[in-house]
XYZ file of N, CA and C in Angstrom:
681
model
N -11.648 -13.066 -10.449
C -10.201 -13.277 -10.590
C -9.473 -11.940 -10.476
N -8.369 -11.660 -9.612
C -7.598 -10.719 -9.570
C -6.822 -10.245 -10.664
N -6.440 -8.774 -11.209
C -5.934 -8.643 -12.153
C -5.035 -7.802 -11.975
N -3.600 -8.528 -12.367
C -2.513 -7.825 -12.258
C -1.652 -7.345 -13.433
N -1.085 -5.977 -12.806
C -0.338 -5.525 -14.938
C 0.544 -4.992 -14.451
N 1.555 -5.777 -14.307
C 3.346 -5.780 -14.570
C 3.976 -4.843 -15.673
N 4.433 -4.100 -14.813
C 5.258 -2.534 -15.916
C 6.554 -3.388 -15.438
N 7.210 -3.350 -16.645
C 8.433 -3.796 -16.960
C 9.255 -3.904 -18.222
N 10.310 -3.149 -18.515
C 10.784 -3.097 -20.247
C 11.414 -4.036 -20.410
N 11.846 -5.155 -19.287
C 12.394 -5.854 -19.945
C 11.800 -7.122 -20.428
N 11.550 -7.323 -21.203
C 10.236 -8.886 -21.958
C 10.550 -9.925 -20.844
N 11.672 -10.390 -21.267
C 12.355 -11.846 -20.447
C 11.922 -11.871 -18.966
N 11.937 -10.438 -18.315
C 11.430 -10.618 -16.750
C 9.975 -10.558 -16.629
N 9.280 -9.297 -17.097
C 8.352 -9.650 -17.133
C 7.500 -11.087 -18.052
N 7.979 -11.626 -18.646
C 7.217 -13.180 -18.805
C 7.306 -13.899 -17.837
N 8.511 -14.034 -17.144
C 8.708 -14.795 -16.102
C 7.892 -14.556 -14.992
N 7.584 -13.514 -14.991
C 6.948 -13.008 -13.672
C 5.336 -13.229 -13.708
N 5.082 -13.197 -15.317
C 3.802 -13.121 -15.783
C 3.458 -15.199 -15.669
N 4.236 -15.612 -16.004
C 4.091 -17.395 -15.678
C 3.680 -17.783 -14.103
N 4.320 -17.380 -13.582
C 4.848 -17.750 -11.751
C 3.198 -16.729 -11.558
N 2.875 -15.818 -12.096
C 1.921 -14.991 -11.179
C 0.169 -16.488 -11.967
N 0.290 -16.344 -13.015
C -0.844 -17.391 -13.559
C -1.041 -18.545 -13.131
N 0.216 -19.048 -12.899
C 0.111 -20.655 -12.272
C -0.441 -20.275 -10.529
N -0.139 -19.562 -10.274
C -1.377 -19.101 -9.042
C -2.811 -18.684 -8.794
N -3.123 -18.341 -10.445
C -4.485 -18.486 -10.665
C -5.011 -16.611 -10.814
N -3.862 -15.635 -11.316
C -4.009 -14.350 -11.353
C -3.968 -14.108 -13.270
N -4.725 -13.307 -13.429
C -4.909 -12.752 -14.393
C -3.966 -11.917 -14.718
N -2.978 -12.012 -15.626
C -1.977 -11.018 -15.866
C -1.589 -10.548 -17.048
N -1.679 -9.194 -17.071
C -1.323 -8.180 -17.940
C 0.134 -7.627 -17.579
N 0.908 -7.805 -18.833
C 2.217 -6.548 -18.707
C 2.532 -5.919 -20.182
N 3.508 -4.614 -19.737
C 3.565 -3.589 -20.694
C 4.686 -3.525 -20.590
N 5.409 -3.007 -21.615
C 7.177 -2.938 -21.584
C 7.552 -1.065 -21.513
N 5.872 -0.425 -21.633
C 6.439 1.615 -21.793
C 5.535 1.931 -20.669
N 5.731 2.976 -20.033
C 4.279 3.882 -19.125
C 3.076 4.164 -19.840
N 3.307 4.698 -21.384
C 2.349 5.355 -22.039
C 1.284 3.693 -22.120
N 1.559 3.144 -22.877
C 0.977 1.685 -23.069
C 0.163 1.079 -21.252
N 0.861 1.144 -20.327
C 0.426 1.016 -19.060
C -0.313 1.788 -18.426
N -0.825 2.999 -19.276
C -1.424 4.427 -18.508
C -2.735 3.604 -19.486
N -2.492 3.123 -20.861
C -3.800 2.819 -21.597
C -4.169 1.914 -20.784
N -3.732 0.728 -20.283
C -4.195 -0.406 -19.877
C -5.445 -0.274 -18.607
N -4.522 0.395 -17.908
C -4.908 1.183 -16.325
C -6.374 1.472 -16.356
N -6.536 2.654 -17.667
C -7.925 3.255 -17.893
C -8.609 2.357 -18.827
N -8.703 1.294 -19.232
C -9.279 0.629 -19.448
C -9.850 -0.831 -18.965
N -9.250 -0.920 -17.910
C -8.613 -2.722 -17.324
C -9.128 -2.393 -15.638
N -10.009 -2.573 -15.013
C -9.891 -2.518 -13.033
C -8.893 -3.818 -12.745
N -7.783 -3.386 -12.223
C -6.651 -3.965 -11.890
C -6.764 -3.966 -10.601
N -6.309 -5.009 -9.687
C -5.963 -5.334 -8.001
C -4.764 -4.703 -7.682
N -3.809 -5.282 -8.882
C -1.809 -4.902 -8.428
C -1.597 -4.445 -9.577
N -0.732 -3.467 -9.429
C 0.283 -3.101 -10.158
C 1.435 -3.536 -10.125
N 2.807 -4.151 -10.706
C 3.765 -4.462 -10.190
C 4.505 -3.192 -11.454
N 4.920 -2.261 -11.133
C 5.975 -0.944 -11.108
C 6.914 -0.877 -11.138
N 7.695 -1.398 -12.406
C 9.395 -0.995 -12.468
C 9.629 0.382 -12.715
N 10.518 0.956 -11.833
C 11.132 2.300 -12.129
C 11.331 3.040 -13.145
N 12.218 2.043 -13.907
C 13.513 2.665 -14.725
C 12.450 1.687 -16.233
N 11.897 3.012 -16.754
C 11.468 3.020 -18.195
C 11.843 3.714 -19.104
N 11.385 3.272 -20.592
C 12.084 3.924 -21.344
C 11.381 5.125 -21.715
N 10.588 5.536 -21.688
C 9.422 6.898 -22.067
C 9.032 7.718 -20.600
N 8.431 7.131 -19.833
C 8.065 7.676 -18.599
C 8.504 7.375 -17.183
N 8.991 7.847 -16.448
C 9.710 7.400 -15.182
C 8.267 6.634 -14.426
N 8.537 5.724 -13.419
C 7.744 5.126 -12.911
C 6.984 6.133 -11.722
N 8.059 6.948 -10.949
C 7.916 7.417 -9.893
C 6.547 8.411 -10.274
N 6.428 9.316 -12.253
C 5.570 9.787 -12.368
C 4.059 8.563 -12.933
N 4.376 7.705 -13.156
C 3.146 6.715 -13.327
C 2.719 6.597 -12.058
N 3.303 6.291 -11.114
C 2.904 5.834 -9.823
C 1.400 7.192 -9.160
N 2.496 8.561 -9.635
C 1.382 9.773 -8.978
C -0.221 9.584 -9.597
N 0.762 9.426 -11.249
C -0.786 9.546 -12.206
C -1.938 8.522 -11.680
N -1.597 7.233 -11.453
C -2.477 6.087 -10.987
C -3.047 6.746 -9.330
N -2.390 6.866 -9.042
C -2.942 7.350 -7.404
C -3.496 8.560 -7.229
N -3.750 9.683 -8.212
C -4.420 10.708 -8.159
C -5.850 9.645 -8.748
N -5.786 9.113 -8.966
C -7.087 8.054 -9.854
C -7.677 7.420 -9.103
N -7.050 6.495 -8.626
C -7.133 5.388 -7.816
C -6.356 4.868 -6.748
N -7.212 3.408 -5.840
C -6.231 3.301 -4.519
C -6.051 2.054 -4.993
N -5.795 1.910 -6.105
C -5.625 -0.030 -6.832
C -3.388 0.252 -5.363
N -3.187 -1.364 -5.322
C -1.997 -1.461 -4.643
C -1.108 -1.241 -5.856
N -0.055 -0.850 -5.316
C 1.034 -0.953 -6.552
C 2.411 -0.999 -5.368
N 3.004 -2.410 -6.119
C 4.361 -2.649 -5.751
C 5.329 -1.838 -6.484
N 6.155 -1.249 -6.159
C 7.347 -0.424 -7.045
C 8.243 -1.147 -6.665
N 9.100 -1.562 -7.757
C 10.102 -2.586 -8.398
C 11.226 -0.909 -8.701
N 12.510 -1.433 -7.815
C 14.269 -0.725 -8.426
C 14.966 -1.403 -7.631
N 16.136 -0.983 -8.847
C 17.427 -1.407 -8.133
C 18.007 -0.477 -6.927
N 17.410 0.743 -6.515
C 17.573 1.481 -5.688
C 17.410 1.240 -4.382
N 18.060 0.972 -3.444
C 17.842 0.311 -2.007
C 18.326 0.976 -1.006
N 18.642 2.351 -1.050
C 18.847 3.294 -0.073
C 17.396 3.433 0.624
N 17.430 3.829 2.108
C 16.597 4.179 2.689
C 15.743 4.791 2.500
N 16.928 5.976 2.153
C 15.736 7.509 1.867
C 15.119 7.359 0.060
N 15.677 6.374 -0.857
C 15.100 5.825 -1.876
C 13.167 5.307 -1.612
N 13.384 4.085 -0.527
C 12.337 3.586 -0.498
C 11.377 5.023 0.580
N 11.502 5.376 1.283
C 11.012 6.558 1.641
C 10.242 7.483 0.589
N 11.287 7.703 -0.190
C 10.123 8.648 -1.196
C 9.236 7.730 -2.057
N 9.735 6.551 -2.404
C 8.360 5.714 -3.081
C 7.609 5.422 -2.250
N 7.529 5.738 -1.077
C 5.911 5.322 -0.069
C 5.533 6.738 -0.489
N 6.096 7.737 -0.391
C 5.585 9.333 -0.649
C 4.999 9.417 -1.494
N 5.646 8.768 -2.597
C 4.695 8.716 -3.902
C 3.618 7.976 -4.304
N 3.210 7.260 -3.287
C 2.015 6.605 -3.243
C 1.751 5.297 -3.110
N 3.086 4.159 -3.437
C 3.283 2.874 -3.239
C 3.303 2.239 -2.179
N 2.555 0.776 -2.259
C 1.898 0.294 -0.985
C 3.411 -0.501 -0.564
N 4.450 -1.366 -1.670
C 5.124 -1.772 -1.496
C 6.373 -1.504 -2.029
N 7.974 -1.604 -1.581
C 9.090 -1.282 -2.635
C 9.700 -2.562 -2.733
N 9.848 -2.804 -3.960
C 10.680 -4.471 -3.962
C 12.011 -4.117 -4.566
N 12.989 -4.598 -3.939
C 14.468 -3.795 -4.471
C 14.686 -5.258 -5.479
N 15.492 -4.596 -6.628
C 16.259 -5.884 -7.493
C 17.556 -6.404 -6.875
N 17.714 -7.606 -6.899
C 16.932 -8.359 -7.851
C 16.513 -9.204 -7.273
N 15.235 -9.983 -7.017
C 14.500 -10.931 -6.258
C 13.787 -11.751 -7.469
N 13.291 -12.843 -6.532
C 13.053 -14.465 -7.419
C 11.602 -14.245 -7.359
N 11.082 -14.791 -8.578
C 9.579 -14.871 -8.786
C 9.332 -14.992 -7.855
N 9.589 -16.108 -7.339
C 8.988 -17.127 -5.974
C 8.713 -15.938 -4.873
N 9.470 -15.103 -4.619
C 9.080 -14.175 -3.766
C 7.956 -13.471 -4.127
N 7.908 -12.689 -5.536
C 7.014 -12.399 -5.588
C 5.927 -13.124 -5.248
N 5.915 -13.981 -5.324
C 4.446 -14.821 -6.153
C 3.888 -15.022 -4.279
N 4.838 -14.950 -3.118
C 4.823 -14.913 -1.761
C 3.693 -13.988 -1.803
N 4.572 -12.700 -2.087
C 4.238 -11.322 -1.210
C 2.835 -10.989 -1.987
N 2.614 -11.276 -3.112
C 1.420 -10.987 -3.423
C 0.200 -12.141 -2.978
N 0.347 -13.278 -3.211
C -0.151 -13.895 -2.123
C -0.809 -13.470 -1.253
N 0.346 -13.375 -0.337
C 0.114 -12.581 1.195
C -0.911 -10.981 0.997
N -0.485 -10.293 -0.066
C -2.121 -9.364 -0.103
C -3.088 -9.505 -0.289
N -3.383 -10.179 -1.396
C -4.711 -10.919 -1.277
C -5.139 -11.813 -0.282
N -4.445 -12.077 0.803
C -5.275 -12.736 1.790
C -5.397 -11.541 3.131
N -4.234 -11.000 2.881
C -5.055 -9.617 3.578
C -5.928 -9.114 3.632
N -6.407 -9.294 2.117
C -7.418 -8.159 1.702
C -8.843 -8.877 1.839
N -8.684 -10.305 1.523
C -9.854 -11.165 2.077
C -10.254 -11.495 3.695
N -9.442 -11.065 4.499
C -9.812 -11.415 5.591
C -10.935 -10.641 6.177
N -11.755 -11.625 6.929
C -12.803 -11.061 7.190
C -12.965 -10.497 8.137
N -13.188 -8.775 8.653
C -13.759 -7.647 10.088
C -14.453 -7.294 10.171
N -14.592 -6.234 11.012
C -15.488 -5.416 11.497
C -15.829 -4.928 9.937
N -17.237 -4.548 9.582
C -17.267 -4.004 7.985
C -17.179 -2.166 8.100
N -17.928 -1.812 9.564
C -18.064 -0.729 9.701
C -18.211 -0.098 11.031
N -16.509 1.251 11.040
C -16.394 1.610 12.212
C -17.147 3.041 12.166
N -17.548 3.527 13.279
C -17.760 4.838 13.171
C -17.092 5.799 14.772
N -15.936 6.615 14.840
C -15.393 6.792 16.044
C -15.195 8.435 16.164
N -15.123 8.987 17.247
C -15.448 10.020 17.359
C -16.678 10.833 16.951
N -17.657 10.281 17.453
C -19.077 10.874 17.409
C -19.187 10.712 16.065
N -18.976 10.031 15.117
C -19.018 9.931 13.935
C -18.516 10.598 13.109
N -16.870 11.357 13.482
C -16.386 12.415 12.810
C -15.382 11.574 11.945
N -15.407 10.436 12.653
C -14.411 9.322 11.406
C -15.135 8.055 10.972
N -15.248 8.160 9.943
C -16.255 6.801 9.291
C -15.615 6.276 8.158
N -15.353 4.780 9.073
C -14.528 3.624 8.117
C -15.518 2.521 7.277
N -15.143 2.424 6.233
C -16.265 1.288 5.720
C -15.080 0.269 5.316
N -15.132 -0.746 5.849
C -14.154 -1.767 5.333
C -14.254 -2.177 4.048
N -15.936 -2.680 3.597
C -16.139 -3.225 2.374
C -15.397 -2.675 1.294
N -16.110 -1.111 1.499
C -15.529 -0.473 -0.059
C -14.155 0.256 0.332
N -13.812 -0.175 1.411
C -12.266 0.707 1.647
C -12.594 2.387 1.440
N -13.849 2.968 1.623
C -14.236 4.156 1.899
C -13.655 4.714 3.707
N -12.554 5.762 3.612
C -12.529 6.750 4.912
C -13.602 8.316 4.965
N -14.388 8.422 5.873
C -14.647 9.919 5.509
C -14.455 10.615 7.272
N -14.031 11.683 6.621
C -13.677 12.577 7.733
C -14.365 13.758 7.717
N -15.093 13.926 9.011
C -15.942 14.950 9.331
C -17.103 15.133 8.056
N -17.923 14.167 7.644
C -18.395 13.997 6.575
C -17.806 13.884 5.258
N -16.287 14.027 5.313
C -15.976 14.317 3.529
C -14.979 13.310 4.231
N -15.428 12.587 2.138
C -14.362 11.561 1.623
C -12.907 11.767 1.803
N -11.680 10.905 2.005
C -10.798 11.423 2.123
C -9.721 10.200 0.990
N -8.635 10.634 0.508
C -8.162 9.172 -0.587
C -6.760 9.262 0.518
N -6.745 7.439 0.764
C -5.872 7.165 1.352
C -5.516 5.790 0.201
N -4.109 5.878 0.373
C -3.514 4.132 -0.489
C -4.093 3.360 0.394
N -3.465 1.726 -0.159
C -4.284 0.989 0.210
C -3.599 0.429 1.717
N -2.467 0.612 1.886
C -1.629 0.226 2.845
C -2.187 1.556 4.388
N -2.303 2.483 3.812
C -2.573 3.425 4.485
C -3.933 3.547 5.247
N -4.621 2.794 4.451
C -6.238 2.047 5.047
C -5.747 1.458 6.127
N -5.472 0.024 5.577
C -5.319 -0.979 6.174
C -4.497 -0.616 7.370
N -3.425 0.575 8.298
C -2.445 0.717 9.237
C -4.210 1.516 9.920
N -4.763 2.706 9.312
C -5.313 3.051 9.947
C -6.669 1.962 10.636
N -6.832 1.127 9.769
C -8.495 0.327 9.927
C -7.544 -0.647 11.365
N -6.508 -1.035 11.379
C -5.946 -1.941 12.646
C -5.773 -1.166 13.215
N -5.606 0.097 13.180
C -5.269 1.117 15.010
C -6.653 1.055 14.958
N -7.434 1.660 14.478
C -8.799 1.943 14.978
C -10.134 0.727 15.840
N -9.452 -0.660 14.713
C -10.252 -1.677 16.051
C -9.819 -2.329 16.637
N -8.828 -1.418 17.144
C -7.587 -1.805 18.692
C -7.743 -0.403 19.341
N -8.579 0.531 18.996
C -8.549 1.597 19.879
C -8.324 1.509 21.453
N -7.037 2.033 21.487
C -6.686 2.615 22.829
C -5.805 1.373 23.550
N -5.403 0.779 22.678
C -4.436 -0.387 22.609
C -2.966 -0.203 21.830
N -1.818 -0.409 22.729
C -0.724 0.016 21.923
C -0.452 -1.150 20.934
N 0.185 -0.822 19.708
C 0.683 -1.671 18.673
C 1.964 -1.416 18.588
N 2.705 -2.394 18.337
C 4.230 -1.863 18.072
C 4.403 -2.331 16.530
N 5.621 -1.316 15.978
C 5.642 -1.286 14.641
C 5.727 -2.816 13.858
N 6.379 -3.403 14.744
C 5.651 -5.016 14.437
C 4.978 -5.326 14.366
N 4.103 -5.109 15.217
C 2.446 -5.926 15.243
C 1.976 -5.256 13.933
N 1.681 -3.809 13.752
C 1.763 -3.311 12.885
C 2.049 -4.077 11.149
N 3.492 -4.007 11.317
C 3.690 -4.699 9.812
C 3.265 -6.083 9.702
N 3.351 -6.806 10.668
C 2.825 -8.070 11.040
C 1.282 -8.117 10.494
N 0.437 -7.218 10.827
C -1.080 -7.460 10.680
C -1.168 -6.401 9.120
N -0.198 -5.572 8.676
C -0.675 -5.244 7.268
C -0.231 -5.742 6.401
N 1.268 -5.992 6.872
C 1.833 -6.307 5.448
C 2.407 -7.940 5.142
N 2.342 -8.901 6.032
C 2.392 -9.873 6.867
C 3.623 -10.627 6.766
N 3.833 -11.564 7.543
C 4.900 -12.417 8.197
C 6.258 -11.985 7.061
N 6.167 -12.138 5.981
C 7.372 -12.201 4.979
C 7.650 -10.576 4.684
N 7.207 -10.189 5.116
C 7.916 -8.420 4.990
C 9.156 -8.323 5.352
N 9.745 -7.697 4.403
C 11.018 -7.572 4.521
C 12.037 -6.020 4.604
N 10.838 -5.242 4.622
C 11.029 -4.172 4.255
C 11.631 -3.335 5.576
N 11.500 -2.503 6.292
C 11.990 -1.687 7.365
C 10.934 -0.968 8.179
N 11.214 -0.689 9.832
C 10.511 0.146 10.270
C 10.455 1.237 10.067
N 10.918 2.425 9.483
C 10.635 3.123 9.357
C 9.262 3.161 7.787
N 9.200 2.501 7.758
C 7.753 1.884 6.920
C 6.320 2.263 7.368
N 6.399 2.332 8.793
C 5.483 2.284 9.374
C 5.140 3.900 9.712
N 6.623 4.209 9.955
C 6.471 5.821 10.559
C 6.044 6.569 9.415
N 6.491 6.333 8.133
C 6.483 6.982 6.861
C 4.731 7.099 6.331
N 4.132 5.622 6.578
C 2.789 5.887 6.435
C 2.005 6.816 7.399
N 2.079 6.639 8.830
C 1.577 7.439 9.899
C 1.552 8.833 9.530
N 2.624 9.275 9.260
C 3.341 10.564 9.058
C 2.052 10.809 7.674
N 1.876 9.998 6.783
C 0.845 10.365 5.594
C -0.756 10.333 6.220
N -0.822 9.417 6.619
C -2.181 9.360 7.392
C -2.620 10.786 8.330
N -1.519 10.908 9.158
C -2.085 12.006 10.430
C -2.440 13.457 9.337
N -1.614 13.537 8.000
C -1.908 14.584 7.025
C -3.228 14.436 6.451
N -4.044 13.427 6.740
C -4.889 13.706 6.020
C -6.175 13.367 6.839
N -5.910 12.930 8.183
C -7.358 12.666 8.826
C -7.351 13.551 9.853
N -6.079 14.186 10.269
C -5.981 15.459 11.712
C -6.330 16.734 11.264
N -6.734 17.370 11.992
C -6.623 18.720 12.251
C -5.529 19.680 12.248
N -4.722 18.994 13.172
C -3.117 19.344 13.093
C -2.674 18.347 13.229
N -1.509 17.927 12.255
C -0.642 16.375 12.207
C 0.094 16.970 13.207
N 0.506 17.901 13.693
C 1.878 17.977 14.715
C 1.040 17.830 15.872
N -0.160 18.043 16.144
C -0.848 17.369 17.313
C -1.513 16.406 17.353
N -1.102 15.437 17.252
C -2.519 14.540 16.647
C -3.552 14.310 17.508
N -4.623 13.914 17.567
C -5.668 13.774 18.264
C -6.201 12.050 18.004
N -6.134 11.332 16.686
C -6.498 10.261 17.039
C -5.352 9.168 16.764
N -4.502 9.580 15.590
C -3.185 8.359 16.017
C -2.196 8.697 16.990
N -1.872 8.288 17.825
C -1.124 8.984 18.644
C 0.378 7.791 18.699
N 1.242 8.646 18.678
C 2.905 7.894 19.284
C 3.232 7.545 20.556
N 3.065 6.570 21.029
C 3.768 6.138 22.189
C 5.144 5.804 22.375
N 5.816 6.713 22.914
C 6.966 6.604 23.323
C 7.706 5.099 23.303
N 8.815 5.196 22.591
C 9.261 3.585 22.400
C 8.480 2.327 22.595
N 7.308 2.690 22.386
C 6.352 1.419 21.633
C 5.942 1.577 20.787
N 5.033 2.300 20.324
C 4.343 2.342 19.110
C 3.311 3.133 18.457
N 1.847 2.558 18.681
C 0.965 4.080 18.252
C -0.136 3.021 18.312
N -1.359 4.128 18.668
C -2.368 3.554 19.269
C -3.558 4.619 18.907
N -4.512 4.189 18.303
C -5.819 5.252 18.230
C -6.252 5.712 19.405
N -6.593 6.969 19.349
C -6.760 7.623 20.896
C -8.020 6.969 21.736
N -7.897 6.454 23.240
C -8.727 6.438 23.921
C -10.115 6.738 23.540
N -10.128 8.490 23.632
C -11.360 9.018 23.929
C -11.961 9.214 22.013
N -11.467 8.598 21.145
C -12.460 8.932 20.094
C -13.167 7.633 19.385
């Protein structure tokens, strides 16, 4: 059973959210402080996080780092903040998803849904490309580069694991959000660029040259040909 722990101070939402997520058959935990949600975290292997911002002890944006220097568990970040360059820095900070307020259980209870069947679908288990200088393991969501481990979120897997077994095939930022984040995304393209932009930092040599994700000019991006 999947286990999810809803940061949220306010009781009334998070119950609601905590009902709508059970009657789907999820295990759910929520906390109303960060400190209380930092205990849970290290004690509890959680699937989702669902991440409200605006707490009363610890800002979310620093829970979000603490969990992701740890772990690649998903975490949705929940604000009322809906500027662009808002949701921009919560992908920076490590979040797979931003859900702006105020939205209906029912959505939620969609979009998470929709990850867990992401995450069940069944591929390739294991790529190995460029003479073996990039090695994907689907199972355990392990990347290693040039022999060493590398920590990518979980969204950041999943953009790289679909360029790679489409190598040398263009994707457009649709197909893209389409195959990670699926049909009910609501979020923006520049979503897509924002992860790339994190990825090429951590599997290139030089991100300003890249060598295996590459940009195609008003289409999209495509794992390189030759690796």
């Amino acid at each position: 059973m999947n286990k999810i722990l809803i940061v949220e101070d306010e009781k009334k939402v998070s119950n609601i959210q905590k009902a709508y997520l059970e009657k789907e058959g999820y295990q759910v935990y929520t906390s109303t402080t960060g400190l209380k949600a930092l205990e849970l975290f290290d004690s509890i292997e959680f699937s989702l996080i669902i991440l409200d911002l605006m707490l009363p002890d610890i800002q979310g944006e620093e829970i979000c780092k603490i969990i992701r220097d740890k772990s690649d568990v998903h975490i949705f970040m929940v604000t009322a903040k809906s500027a662009l360059e808002d949701r921009i820095e919560g992908l920076n900070t490590g979040a797979d998803e931003y859900l702006v307020k105020p939205f209906s259980p029912r959505e939620l209870v969609v979009r998470v849904n929709s990850l867990f069947r992401r995450l069940g679908a069944n591929n390739i288990s294991v790529l190995s490309l460029d003479n073996g200088n990039i090695q994907i393991y689907k199972d355990s969501r392990i990347v290693k580069v040039r022999g060493q481990e590398i920590s990518l979120t979980p969204n950041e897997f999943d953009i790289l694991y679909v360029l790679a077994i489409n190598k040398g095939k263009v994707l457009t930022r649709e197909q893209l959000i389409d195959r990670v984040f699926g049909m009910d995304f609501e979020g923006f393209d520049r979503t897509v660029d924002v992860h790339i932009k994190n990825i090429r930092k951590k599997i290139e040599e030089d991100s300003k040259s890249p060598k295996y994700i590459l940009t195609v000019t008003r289409l999209g991006y495509k794992f390189g040909d030759d690796n």
